[in-house]
XYZ file of C-alpha atoms in Angstrom:
442
model
C -17.484 29.721 100.568
C -20.379 28.193 102.631
C -19.768 27.670 106.287
C -19.524 24.141 107.677
C -22.695 22.560 108.991
C -21.826 22.866 112.643
C -20.896 26.534 112.135
C -24.193 27.449 110.489
C -26.267 25.785 113.203
C -24.253 27.549 115.861
C -24.723 30.963 114.308
C -28.337 30.297 113.659
C -28.931 29.173 117.247
C -27.145 32.273 118.550
C -29.314 34.591 116.413
C -32.580 32.937 117.523
C -31.580 33.341 121.136
C -31.119 37.096 120.662
C -34.323 37.870 118.682
C -37.891 37.562 120.141
C -39.514 34.187 120.065
C -42.454 35.264 117.884
C -41.448 37.770 115.231
C -43.419 37.889 111.959
C -41.473 38.176 108.723
C -43.659 39.328 105.829
C -40.836 39.774 103.307
C -39.497 36.182 103.316
C -41.384 33.560 101.290
C -41.965 30.150 102.810
C -40.497 27.213 100.934
C -42.667 24.177 100.531
C -39.594 21.990 100.243
C -38.374 23.065 103.622
C -41.709 22.237 105.217
C -41.774 18.855 103.545
C -38.190 18.154 104.668
C -39.168 18.969 108.238
C -42.187 16.644 108.447
C -41.172 13.838 106.067
C -37.869 12.643 107.533
C -36.282 9.520 106.075
C -35.774 6.565 108.348
C -32.303 5.397 109.333
C -32.591 2.271 107.206
C -33.549 4.289 104.166
C -30.606 6.647 104.645
C -28.211 3.689 104.882
C -29.566 2.239 101.639
C -29.087 5.614 99.886
C -25.484 5.868 101.122
C -24.740 2.312 100.030
C -26.220 2.924 96.585
C -24.107 6.075 96.146
C -20.974 4.182 97.160
C -21.786 1.407 94.680
C -22.249 3.943 91.872
C -18.922 5.596 92.748
C -17.116 2.251 92.663
C -18.611 1.495 89.249
C -17.533 4.879 87.881
C -14.033 4.621 89.353
C -12.686 1.049 89.492
C -9.768 2.098 91.738
C -12.102 3.242 94.501
C -12.621 0.567 97.082
C -9.291 -1.115 96.298
C -6.833 -0.689 99.115
C -3.478 0.571 97.849
C -0.341 -1.187 98.964
C 2.305 0.570 101.030
C 4.598 0.667 97.985
C 1.889 2.297 95.827
C 1.020 4.878 98.452
C 4.528 6.316 98.787
C 5.401 6.005 95.092
C 8.569 4.775 93.442
C 11.565 6.503 91.838
C 11.969 6.308 88.089
C 14.928 5.619 85.828
C 13.599 6.700 82.424
C 14.647 10.340 82.695
C 18.090 9.371 83.963
C 18.658 6.914 81.111
C 17.596 9.516 78.534
C 19.791 12.166 80.165
C 22.885 9.942 80.257
C 22.404 8.746 76.683
C 21.748 12.204 75.261
C 24.545 13.890 77.227
C 27.117 11.249 76.280
C 26.177 11.507 72.619
C 26.361 15.300 72.664
C 29.696 15.273 74.503
C 31.257 12.860 72.026
C 29.835 14.733 69.036
C 31.163 18.043 70.318
C 34.547 16.451 71.105
C 34.870 15.049 67.585
C 33.795 18.317 65.953
C 36.129 20.418 68.092
C 39.034 18.058 67.403
C 38.413 18.415 63.684
C 38.317 22.213 63.965
C 41.592 22.415 65.881
C 43.293 19.924 63.586
C 42.372 21.974 60.544
C 43.551 25.137 62.285
C 46.992 23.746 63.085
C 47.339 22.165 59.652
C 46.673 25.468 57.912
C 48.949 27.298 60.342
C 51.875 24.966 59.676
C 51.422 25.349 55.942
C 51.327 29.131 56.312
C 54.485 29.238 58.455
C 56.611 27.117 56.125
C 55.939 26.222 52.465
C 57.672 22.892 53.062
C 54.516 21.518 54.693
C 52.581 22.176 51.500
C 54.703 19.541 49.772
C 55.355 17.230 52.718
C 52.639 15.186 54.385
C 51.821 16.263 57.929
C 51.518 13.659 60.687
C 49.965 13.733 64.139
C 53.439 13.965 65.669
C 54.183 17.099 63.642
C 50.957 18.731 64.814
C 51.664 17.964 68.468
C 55.241 19.189 68.158
C 54.011 22.499 66.761
C 51.560 22.802 69.649
C 54.281 22.165 72.208
C 56.478 24.851 70.642
C 53.605 27.297 70.833
C 52.915 26.339 74.458
C 56.530 26.862 75.537
C 56.660 30.198 73.769
C 53.468 31.400 75.490
C 54.781 30.252 78.894
C 58.004 32.180 78.352
C 56.048 35.308 77.467
C 53.938 34.955 80.606
C 57.022 34.427 82.745
C 58.646 37.552 81.270
C 55.564 39.647 82.058
C 55.467 38.216 85.602
C 59.125 39.042 86.139
C 58.446 42.599 85.013
C 55.742 42.844 87.646
C 57.950 41.246 90.302
C 60.618 43.923 89.766
C 58.357 46.340 91.603
C 58.491 44.202 94.768
C 61.216 44.446 97.439
C 64.602 42.967 96.587
C 64.360 40.181 99.187
C 61.069 38.855 97.768
C 61.957 38.910 94.056
C 64.072 35.688 93.916
C 61.435 33.713 95.848
C 58.609 34.890 93.606
C 60.561 34.040 90.448
C 61.427 30.619 91.866
C 57.775 29.940 92.688
C 56.557 30.755 89.198
C 59.340 28.766 87.529
C 58.586 25.772 89.802
C 55.003 25.777 88.540
C 55.577 26.531 84.864
C 58.492 24.188 84.245
C 56.685 20.950 85.272
C 53.642 22.091 83.309
C 55.764 22.550 80.167
C 57.574 19.220 80.646
C 54.404 17.192 81.322
C 52.512 15.358 78.627
C 49.267 16.703 77.275
C 47.328 13.956 79.056
C 48.826 14.765 82.433
C 48.168 18.487 81.956
C 44.535 17.702 81.189
C 44.246 15.554 84.332
C 45.688 18.442 86.367
C 42.985 20.726 84.984
C 40.278 18.254 85.986
C 41.799 18.038 89.460
C 41.800 21.844 89.663
C 38.077 21.834 88.817
C 37.477 19.225 91.524
C 39.404 21.334 94.030
C 37.325 24.403 93.147
C 34.075 22.514 93.791
C 35.563 21.154 97.017
C 36.281 24.717 98.126
C 32.668 25.649 97.342
C 31.534 22.913 99.734
C 33.370 24.670 102.550
C 31.224 27.804 102.246
C 28.453 27.293 104.816
C 26.025 29.542 102.982
C 26.305 27.439 99.820
C 25.747 24.041 101.445
C 22.011 23.763 100.577
C 22.724 24.648 96.942
C 25.670 22.245 96.775
C 23.646 19.422 98.331
C 20.863 19.867 95.786
C 23.037 20.257 92.692
C 26.397 18.541 93.339
C 25.307 15.349 95.085
C 23.151 12.694 93.439
C 20.225 11.400 95.480
C 18.687 8.353 93.740
C 15.245 9.181 95.183
C 15.266 12.887 94.264
C 14.241 12.451 90.626
C 17.024 14.772 89.433
C 19.142 13.881 86.426
C 21.697 16.696 86.100
C 23.346 15.679 89.372
C 24.658 12.566 87.632
C 26.967 14.951 85.767
C 27.789 17.495 88.461
C 28.353 14.963 91.246
C 31.242 13.316 89.402
C 33.353 16.459 89.945
C 32.248 16.927 93.550
C 34.165 15.891 96.694
C 33.289 16.805 100.268
C 36.397 15.559 102.112
C 40.052 16.315 101.502
C 41.084 12.632 101.555
C 38.491 11.725 98.945
C 39.728 14.547 96.718
C 43.399 13.661 97.265
C 43.071 9.951 96.475
C 40.952 10.547 93.375
C 43.343 13.187 92.041
C 46.359 10.932 92.585
C 44.624 8.062 90.792
C 43.469 10.333 87.973
C 46.947 11.738 87.408
C 48.480 8.286 86.977
C 45.772 6.191 85.352
C 44.147 9.074 83.507
C 47.363 9.995 81.726
C 47.940 6.314 80.861
C 44.420 6.028 79.410
C 45.077 9.229 77.454
C 48.232 7.705 75.983
C 46.298 4.589 74.944
C 43.702 6.696 73.101
C 46.541 8.619 71.425
C 48.259 5.393 70.388
C 45.085 3.974 68.895
C 44.467 7.165 66.969
C 47.962 7.039 65.475
C 47.141 3.572 64.176
C 44.195 4.945 62.213
C 44.196 5.949 58.575
C 46.795 8.533 57.586
C 44.218 11.003 56.283
C 42.493 11.234 59.692
C 44.793 13.684 61.434
C 44.365 14.599 65.066
C 46.225 17.491 66.653
C 44.979 16.743 70.178
C 43.434 13.844 72.075
C 42.199 16.050 74.894
C 38.603 16.215 73.657
C 38.509 12.467 73.072
C 39.642 11.831 76.637
C 37.121 14.325 78.024
C 34.323 12.573 76.161
C 35.473 9.233 77.532
C 35.863 10.554 81.079
C 32.460 12.291 81.244
C 30.608 9.381 79.637
C 32.261 6.914 82.019
C 31.237 8.995 85.021
C 27.667 9.279 83.756
C 27.420 5.553 83.044
C 28.776 4.557 86.459
C 26.376 6.920 88.202
C 23.486 5.545 86.155
C 24.319 1.980 87.184
C 24.267 2.988 90.841
C 20.995 4.888 90.326
C 19.256 1.920 88.682
C 20.366 -0.461 91.425
C 19.090 1.888 94.125
C 15.802 2.702 92.380
C 14.854 -0.756 91.144
C 16.382 -3.131 93.692
C 17.297 -1.483 96.967
C 14.295 0.821 97.199
C 11.576 -1.874 96.701
C 13.339 -4.079 99.238
C 13.472 -1.173 101.686
C 9.767 -0.440 101.213
C 8.874 -4.120 101.597
C 10.717 -4.343 104.896
C 9.158 -1.134 106.155
C 5.706 -2.380 105.157
C 6.280 -5.705 106.899
C 7.402 -3.931 110.054
C 4.232 -1.787 109.958
C 1.923 -4.763 109.404
C 3.455 -6.847 112.180
C 2.805 -4.318 114.928
C 1.698 -6.152 118.075
C -1.498 -5.277 119.864
C -0.919 -4.449 123.512
C -3.324 -4.589 126.387
C -1.377 -2.922 129.186
C 0.752 0.187 129.450
C 3.892 -1.768 130.278
C 3.506 -4.047 127.257
C 2.855 -1.019 125.043
C 6.089 0.639 126.213
C 8.031 -2.591 125.723
C 6.609 -3.104 122.220
C 7.380 0.504 121.234
C 10.962 0.233 122.489
C 11.512 -3.050 120.676
C 10.078 -1.742 117.415
C 12.170 1.438 117.653
C 15.334 -0.569 118.244
C 14.488 -2.851 115.322
C 13.821 0.124 113.047
C 17.100 1.735 114.075
C 18.995 -1.463 113.334
C 17.391 -1.800 109.904
C 17.972 1.846 109.088
C 21.718 1.387 109.236
C 21.503 -1.295 106.572
C 18.709 -0.015 104.366
C 19.620 3.646 103.994
C 19.816 4.793 100.361
C 22.667 7.251 100.536
C 23.630 10.009 98.079
C 26.784 9.585 96.025
C 29.460 11.897 94.654
C 33.007 11.731 93.348
C 34.943 10.802 90.208
C 35.665 7.212 91.288
C 33.484 5.659 88.584
C 35.224 7.530 85.763
C 38.632 6.758 87.278
C 37.740 3.056 87.470
C 37.027 3.154 83.734
C 40.498 4.611 83.117
C 42.015 1.981 85.430
C 40.466 -1.023 83.679
C 41.209 0.360 80.209
C 44.836 0.932 81.220
C 45.109 -2.610 82.619
C 43.860 -4.072 79.342
C 45.978 -1.770 77.160
C 49.233 -2.261 79.103
C 49.000 -5.733 80.682
C 52.719 -5.914 81.541
C 52.765 -2.712 83.582
C 53.211 -2.657 87.335
C 51.411 -0.554 89.918
C 52.007 0.283 93.557
C 50.079 2.242 96.156
C 51.492 5.598 97.134
C 49.481 5.764 100.390
C 50.315 3.401 102.073
C 53.541 2.507 100.237
C 53.485 -1.019 98.797
C 55.619 -3.202 96.560
C 54.834 -2.999 92.835
C 52.615 -5.749 91.427
C 51.262 -6.541 87.994
C 48.544 -4.114 87.018
C 46.052 -6.814 86.096
C 46.406 -8.469 89.514
C 45.977 -5.121 91.222
C 42.930 -4.099 89.194
C 41.447 -7.579 89.586
C 41.832 -7.249 93.355
C 40.037 -3.891 93.327
C 37.139 -5.269 91.293
C 36.933 -8.319 93.548
C 36.803 -6.086 96.624
C 33.902 -4.146 95.118
C 32.055 -7.362 94.303
C 32.488 -8.506 97.896
C 31.268 -5.108 99.048
C 28.124 -5.526 96.946
C 27.434 -8.996 98.319
C 28.184 -8.033 101.916
C 26.285 -4.760 101.765
C 29.202 -2.450 102.572
C 28.157 1.172 102.414
C 31.437 3.097 102.797
C 31.945 3.343 99.020
C 29.541 3.236 96.111
C 30.609 -0.201 94.902
C 28.005 -0.340 92.139
C 29.378 2.886 90.650
C 32.889 1.410 90.775
C 31.749 -1.743 88.980
C 29.828 0.315 86.429
C 32.924 2.383 85.691
C 35.061 -0.763 85.383
C 32.555 -2.238 82.908
C 32.578 0.975 80.863
C 36.380 0.850 80.664
C 36.275 -2.712 79.328
C 33.640 -1.821 76.745
C 35.491 1.290 75.614
C 38.731 -0.653 75.273
C 36.911 -3.027 72.954
C 34.743 -0.649 70.927
C 35.807 2.902 71.835
C 38.485 3.524 69.170
C 36.128 2.377 66.390
C 33.350 4.614 67.725
C 35.683 7.615 67.860
C 36.984 6.942 64.360
C 33.406 6.862 63.053
C 32.658 10.220 64.697
C 35.811 11.799 63.286
C 35.067 10.595 59.779
C 31.510 11.895 60.064
C 32.649 15.344 61.153
C 35.335 15.519 58.463
C 32.854 14.509 55.766
C 30.505 17.206 57.005
C 33.248 19.834 56.867
C 34.239 18.791 53.334
C 30.622 19.055 52.217
C 30.329 22.534 53.732
C 33.556 23.683 52.073
C 32.373 22.467 48.666
C 29.030 24.205 48.975
């Protein structure tokens, strides 16, 4: 790599100072170009014309050269294309897998019931019969687990045995008595609690921040999925789990009811996969709405205000005025920063909002009440309407405590799925069953 110009002159000057002034060199050939360059120097005006001509040629070859980029173009802008593709593809894959897995389990339990009793070969099997057989199998497996646990507990001291048996029975009995929808919501809450515990490990915080919290300006797409199961505070986790247990199980029952209204030949042994597809797609859609608002509306407005604050910098003539101008601009920037920050988001609130709005539309005569703080029961539609109205006010007022756009996106998804979701699920089930029949014939 050639040395810079000032470095070569310095070294050359140092070497001439050390060698004798007149020293013949018979091995080196003289260059005529060098001699000509030394005697025929271009004038300053000529050099300026050459530089200007080179600049003109460069501008002609590259039209962007010479055009001053705006502040928004210099720092770039976040995109939404990858996020839209990710949400669309993931939702489609989740629903397709849910429909296929439901078909597989339904066929398994249908064949098992026919193998256990020949009566089912002559009698038509309904969804209720399939779920009853599953519950019997679940209770039997829980009893076997409890018997093995009691065998292990017998090795403990006599004073501890009754307490250990009571603890296991207190956990297994509510699990056996609960509906399938509530058990599924408990499993989702257990997953949320596991991710919450991972947040508390100091060594994992950088990894958790990168992969379980969605930054709209990061360019990542997978965090739209992982962030919906992530909670950093205990209160956030507690409130979301309480809401999921109540409204999630009600939404599950609505999906089950709509499936029972379908054609008799479309059996369904479980609605768990259908609910999981709905829950994950609702969370992805709500996160995408928040991402689009931040990337396409909040971010350009933030950049415009930052650019205007840079362009309106006052020129100062004295030291005192310079200090005063710097202090004022810093205070102004600090004030704007509180309003214009684009914050990361996490939590299952968007998916829960979808379950809330779908439940309100499916069961309009139901009543709801807050557990914390305790309130009087009110009609569910009034309560859900108040929540949506609060989020709309939060959007207009610029409140930043909650991700109000994600809440509104989840509420919109719940309304759309109430209207078109059962038909979409029925189409997927029929497609998977037709595919299985074709495979069995071939």
